[in-house]
């Protein structure tokens, strides 16, 4: 059984290499990190524990079809950290049988073989502002284990200059993996006045910082597109 917190869509992917992609979302519960600025802390802090459903792969697929009949061919499995869940292998197999592409994002701490079956894998190691201790040795093992994935990318969410330096460490350590640096959302209140303006100013700061830094080459600089469009609204 898969611990599912929410299923929604169709919407767009707001982050990483598939930003702007039309997709459905399956958000699982649970994470092995407790990032200080997590925008989906409800997946692990217990605040929405009562909403978790234990579902089979078939039940998840049926719910996707109920929400968007004949209107999706891409599913994003998100969290929390979905890579913790071994039983997602059944959902991945079912989606592949239905010729549906699959995207997954994880910080690169836990590997299960089903990860090599997805189409887009975003590996998102954390910088120091998260308050987490990202093990480079563990990350090396994860990256070595996922070489069979069709498309892999690295994405680092940054909030300050120290985070940019951490992002550079990851970029240099894995130079052959497409690299995305993304500005974080420090304004996590449900309703923030002028949120879009704040986020765009933060995005401009990141662009100027990276564009003027000759150490960053072959880099994509991203906003969090969904927050610009919908602020902190859930299920979008």
CSV table of C-alpha atoms in Angstrom, one decimal:
chain,number,residue,atom,x,y,z
A,1,UNK,CA,0.0,0.0,0.0
A,2,UNK,CA,1.2,3.5,-0.8
A,3,UNK,CA,0.8,6.3,1.8
A,4,UNK,CA,-0.9,9.0,-0.3
A,5,UNK,CA,-1.5,12.5,1.0
A,6,UNK,CA,-3.0,14.1,-2.0
A,7,UNK,CA,-3.7,13.5,-5.7
A,8,UNK,CA,-4.4,16.5,-7.9
A,9,UNK,CA,-4.2,18.0,-11.4
A,10,UNK,CA,-3.9,18.5,-14.2
A,11,UNK,CA,-1.6,21.4,-13.4
A,12,UNK,CA,2.0,22.4,-14.4
A,13,UNK,CA,5.3,21.3,-12.9
A,14,UNK,CA,6.6,24.4,-11.2
A,15,UNK,CA,10.2,23.3,-10.6
A,16,UNK,CA,13.3,21.7,-12.1
A,17,UNK,CA,14.0,20.4,-15.6
A,18,UNK,CA,10.4,19.7,-16.5
A,19,UNK,CA,9.2,23.2,-15.4
A,20,UNK,CA,6.0,24.2,-17.2
A,21,UNK,CA,5.2,20.5,-18.0
A,22,UNK,CA,1.5,19.6,-17.9
A,23,UNK,CA,1.2,16.9,-15.3
A,24,UNK,CA,-0.8,15.2,-12.6
A,25,UNK,CA,0.6,15.0,-9.0
A,26,UNK,CA,0.7,12.1,-6.6
A,27,UNK,CA,2.0,13.4,-3.3
A,28,UNK,CA,3.2,10.8,-0.8
A,29,UNK,CA,3.5,11.2,3.0
A,30,UNK,CA,6.8,11.0,4.9
A,31,UNK,CA,10.3,12.4,4.6
A,32,UNK,CA,13.7,11.6,6.1
A,33,UNK,CA,14.6,15.3,6.2
A,34,UNK,CA,13.2,18.2,8.1
A,35,UNK,CA,14.2,21.2,6.1
A,36,UNK,CA,13.8,24.6,7.9
A,37,UNK,CA,12.1,26.2,4.8
A,38,UNK,CA,10.2,23.1,3.5
A,39,UNK,CA,7.1,24.3,1.6
A,40,UNK,CA,5.4,20.9,2.0
A,41,UNK,CA,6.2,20.2,5.7
A,42,UNK,CA,2.6,19.0,6.0
A,43,UNK,CA,3.9,15.7,4.5
A,44,UNK,CA,6.0,14.9,7.6
A,45,UNK,CA,5.0,17.2,10.5
A,46,UNK,CA,1.8,15.4,11.3
A,47,UNK,CA,-0.5,18.4,10.6
A,48,UNK,CA,-2.3,16.5,7.8
A,49,UNK,CA,-1.8,13.0,9.1
A,50,UNK,CA,-5.5,12.5,9.1
A,51,UNK,CA,-5.6,12.9,5.4
A,52,UNK,CA,-3.2,10.1,4.5
A,53,UNK,CA,-4.8,7.3,2.6
A,54,UNK,CA,-3.2,3.8,2.1
A,55,UNK,CA,-3.9,3.1,-1.5
A,56,UNK,CA,-3.0,0.4,-4.0
A,57,UNK,CA,-1.5,1.3,-7.4
A,58,UNK,CA,-4.8,0.6,-9.1
A,59,UNK,CA,-6.7,2.9,-6.7
A,60,UNK,CA,-4.2,5.7,-7.4
A,61,UNK,CA,-4.5,5.2,-11.1
A,62,UNK,CA,-8.3,5.2,-10.9
A,63,UNK,CA,-8.3,8.5,-9.0
A,64,UNK,CA,-6.0,10.1,-11.6
A,65,UNK,CA,-8.4,9.0,-14.3
A,66,UNK,CA,-11.4,10.3,-12.3
A,67,UNK,CA,-9.8,13.7,-11.9
A,68,UNK,CA,-8.6,14.0,-15.6
A,69,UNK,CA,-10.2,11.4,-17.9
A,70,UNK,CA,-8.2,11.3,-21.1
A,71,UNK,CA,-6.4,14.5,-20.1
A,72,UNK,CA,-3.0,13.4,-18.9
A,73,UNK,CA,0.1,11.5,-20.0
A,74,UNK,CA,2.5,12.6,-17.3
A,75,UNK,CA,2.5,12.0,-13.6
A,76,UNK,CA,4.8,13.6,-11.0
A,77,UNK,CA,5.4,11.6,-7.8
A,78,UNK,CA,6.2,14.0,-5.1
A,79,UNK,CA,6.5,14.3,-1.3
A,80,UNK,CA,8.1,14.5,1.2
A,81,UNK,CA,10.5,12.1,-0.1
A,82,UNK,CA,8.8,9.5,-2.4
A,83,UNK,CA,12.0,7.5,-2.7
A,84,UNK,CA,11.4,6.2,0.8
A,85,UNK,CA,8.5,4.1,-0.4
A,86,UNK,CA,9.4,0.7,-1.8
A,87,UNK,CA,5.8,0.0,-2.7
A,88,UNK,CA,5.8,2.7,-5.4
A,89,UNK,CA,7.2,0.1,-7.7
A,90,UNK,CA,3.7,-1.2,-8.4
A,91,UNK,CA,2.5,2.3,-9.4
A,92,UNK,CA,5.5,2.9,-11.6
A,93,UNK,CA,4.9,-0.4,-13.4
A,94,UNK,CA,1.2,0.3,-13.9
A,95,UNK,CA,1.9,3.8,-15.2
A,96,UNK,CA,4.5,2.5,-17.6
A,97,UNK,CA,2.1,-0.1,-18.9
A,98,UNK,CA,-0.4,2.8,-19.7
A,99,UNK,CA,2.4,4.7,-21.5
A,100,UNK,CA,2.4,7.5,-19.0
A,101,UNK,CA,5.6,9.3,-18.3
A,102,UNK,CA,6.8,9.6,-14.7
A,103,UNK,CA,8.8,12.3,-12.9
A,104,UNK,CA,10.2,12.0,-9.3
A,105,UNK,CA,12.1,14.4,-7.1
A,106,UNK,CA,14.2,13.3,-4.1
A,107,UNK,CA,17.2,14.6,-2.2
A,108,UNK,CA,19.2,11.5,-3.1
A,109,UNK,CA,19.4,9.7,0.3
A,110,UNK,CA,17.4,6.4,-0.4
A,111,UNK,CA,17.5,4.2,-3.5
A,112,UNK,CA,15.0,1.7,-4.7
A,113,UNK,CA,15.2,0.0,-8.0
A,114,UNK,CA,12.0,1.4,-9.3
A,115,UNK,CA,13.7,4.8,-9.6
A,116,UNK,CA,15.6,3.6,-12.6
A,117,UNK,CA,12.2,3.1,-14.4
A,118,UNK,CA,11.1,6.7,-14.2
A,119,UNK,CA,11.5,9.1,-17.1
A,120,UNK,CA,12.6,12.3,-15.2
A,121,UNK,CA,14.5,12.1,-12.0
A,122,UNK,CA,15.3,15.3,-10.2
A,123,UNK,CA,18.0,15.0,-7.5
A,124,UNK,CA,17.7,17.9,-5.1
A,125,UNK,CA,20.5,17.9,-2.5
A,126,UNK,CA,20.0,20.5,0.2
A,127,UNK,CA,22.2,23.5,1.1
A,128,UNK,CA,23.1,24.6,4.6
A,129,UNK,CA,20.1,26.9,5.1
A,130,UNK,CA,17.9,23.7,5.2
A,131,UNK,CA,19.5,22.8,8.5
A,132,UNK,CA,20.1,19.3,7.1
A,133,UNK,CA,23.4,17.4,6.9
A,134,UNK,CA,23.5,16.1,3.3
A,135,UNK,CA,26.0,13.3,3.1
A,136,UNK,CA,28.1,13.6,-0.1
A,137,UNK,CA,29.1,9.9,0.2
A,138,UNK,CA,25.4,8.9,0.3
A,139,UNK,CA,24.6,11.2,-2.6
A,140,UNK,CA,27.5,9.6,-4.6
A,141,UNK,CA,26.0,6.2,-4.0
A,142,UNK,CA,22.5,7.4,-5.1
A,143,UNK,CA,23.8,9.0,-8.3
A,144,UNK,CA,25.8,5.9,-9.2
A,145,UNK,CA,22.7,3.8,-8.6
A,146,UNK,CA,20.5,5.8,-10.9
A,147,UNK,CA,22.6,5.8,-14.1
A,148,UNK,CA,19.9,3.9,-16.0
A,149,UNK,CA,17.3,6.7,-15.6
A,150,UNK,CA,16.3,8.2,-19.0
A,151,UNK,CA,16.8,11.8,-17.8
A,152,UNK,CA,18.5,12.9,-14.6
A,153,UNK,CA,19.1,16.4,-13.3
A,154,UNK,CA,20.4,18.2,-10.3
A,155,UNK,CA,18.4,21.0,-8.7
A,156,UNK,CA,19.5,23.0,-5.7
A,157,UNK,CA,17.1,25.5,-4.0
A,158,UNK,CA,19.0,28.5,-2.6
A,159,UNK,CA,18.1,31.3,-0.2
A,160,UNK,CA,21.3,33.2,0.4
A,161,UNK,CA,25.0,33.5,-0.7
A,162,UNK,CA,26.1,30.6,1.5
A,163,UNK,CA,23.6,28.4,-0.4
A,164,UNK,CA,25.0,29.5,-3.7
A,165,UNK,CA,28.4,28.3,-2.6
A,166,UNK,CA,26.9,24.9,-1.6
A,167,UNK,CA,25.1,24.7,-5.0
A,168,UNK,CA,28.5,25.2,-6.6
A,169,UNK,CA,29.9,22.2,-4.7
A,170,UNK,CA,27.2,20.0,-6.1
A,171,UNK,CA,27.6,21.4,-9.6
A,172,UNK,CA,31.3,20.8,-9.7
A,173,UNK,CA,31.0,17.3,-8.1
A,174,UNK,CA,28.7,16.1,-10.8
A,175,UNK,CA,29.6,18.2,-13.9
A,176,UNK,CA,28.0,15.8,-16.4
A,177,UNK,CA,24.5,16.0,-14.9
A,178,UNK,CA,22.3,18.9,-16.1
A,179,UNK,CA,22.2,21.5,-13.3
A,180,UNK,CA,19.4,23.7,-12.2
A,181,UNK,CA,19.7,26.4,-9.5
A,182,UNK,CA,16.4,27.7,-8.2
A,183,UNK,CA,15.4,30.5,-5.8
A,184,UNK,CA,13.6,29.4,-2.7
A,185,UNK,CA,10.4,30.8,-1.3
A,186,UNK,CA,11.0,32.2,2.2
A,187,UNK,CA,7.4,33.5,2.5
A,188,UNK,CA,5.4,30.5,3.5
A,189,UNK,CA,2.4,32.1,5.1
A,190,UNK,CA,-0.8,30.9,3.4
A,191,UNK,CA,-1.6,34.5,2.3
A,192,UNK,CA,1.2,36.9,1.6
A,193,UNK,CA,0.6,40.4,0.4
A,194,UNK,CA,2.5,41.2,-2.8
A,195,UNK,CA,4.0,37.7,-2.8
A,196,UNK,CA,4.6,37.6,-6.5
A,197,UNK,CA,6.6,40.8,-6.4
A,198,UNK,CA,8.7,39.4,-3.5
A,199,UNK,CA,9.4,36.2,-5.4
A,200,UNK,CA,10.3,38.0,-8.6
A,201,UNK,CA,12.7,40.2,-6.7
A,202,UNK,CA,14.3,37.1,-5.2
A,203,UNK,CA,14.5,35.5,-8.7
A,204,UNK,CA,16.2,38.7,-10.0
A,205,UNK,CA,18.7,38.5,-7.2
A,206,UNK,CA,19.6,34.9,-8.1
A,207,UNK,CA,20.0,35.7,-11.8
A,208,UNK,CA,22.4,38.6,-11.1
A,209,UNK,CA,24.4,36.5,-8.6
A,210,UNK,CA,24.9,33.5,-10.9
A,211,UNK,CA,25.3,35.4,-14.2
A,212,UNK,CA,28.1,37.4,-12.7
A,213,UNK,CA,29.9,34.3,-11.3
A,214,UNK,CA,32.3,32.7,-13.8
A,215,UNK,CA,32.4,29.5,-11.8
A,216,UNK,CA,28.8,28.7,-12.9
A,217,UNK,CA,28.7,27.4,-16.5
A,218,UNK,CA,26.1,25.1,-18.1
A,219,UNK,CA,23.5,26.2,-15.5
A,220,UNK,CA,19.8,26.9,-15.6
A,221,UNK,CA,18.4,29.5,-13.3
A,222,UNK,CA,14.8,29.0,-12.3
A,223,UNK,CA,12.0,30.5,-10.2
A,224,UNK,CA,9.4,28.4,-8.5
A,225,UNK,CA,6.8,28.9,-11.2
A,226,UNK,CA,3.8,27.6,-9.2
A,227,UNK,CA,4.4,30.0,-6.3
A,228,UNK,CA,4.5,33.0,-8.8
A,229,UNK,CA,1.2,31.9,-10.2
A,230,UNK,CA,-0.6,30.6,-7.1
A,231,UNK,CA,1.4,31.8,-4.1
A,232,UNK,CA,1.3,29.2,-1.3
A,233,UNK,CA,-2.0,27.5,-2.3
A,234,UNK,CA,-2.0,23.8,-1.9
A,235,UNK,CA,-3.0,21.3,-4.6
A,236,UNK,CA,-1.9,23.3,-7.6
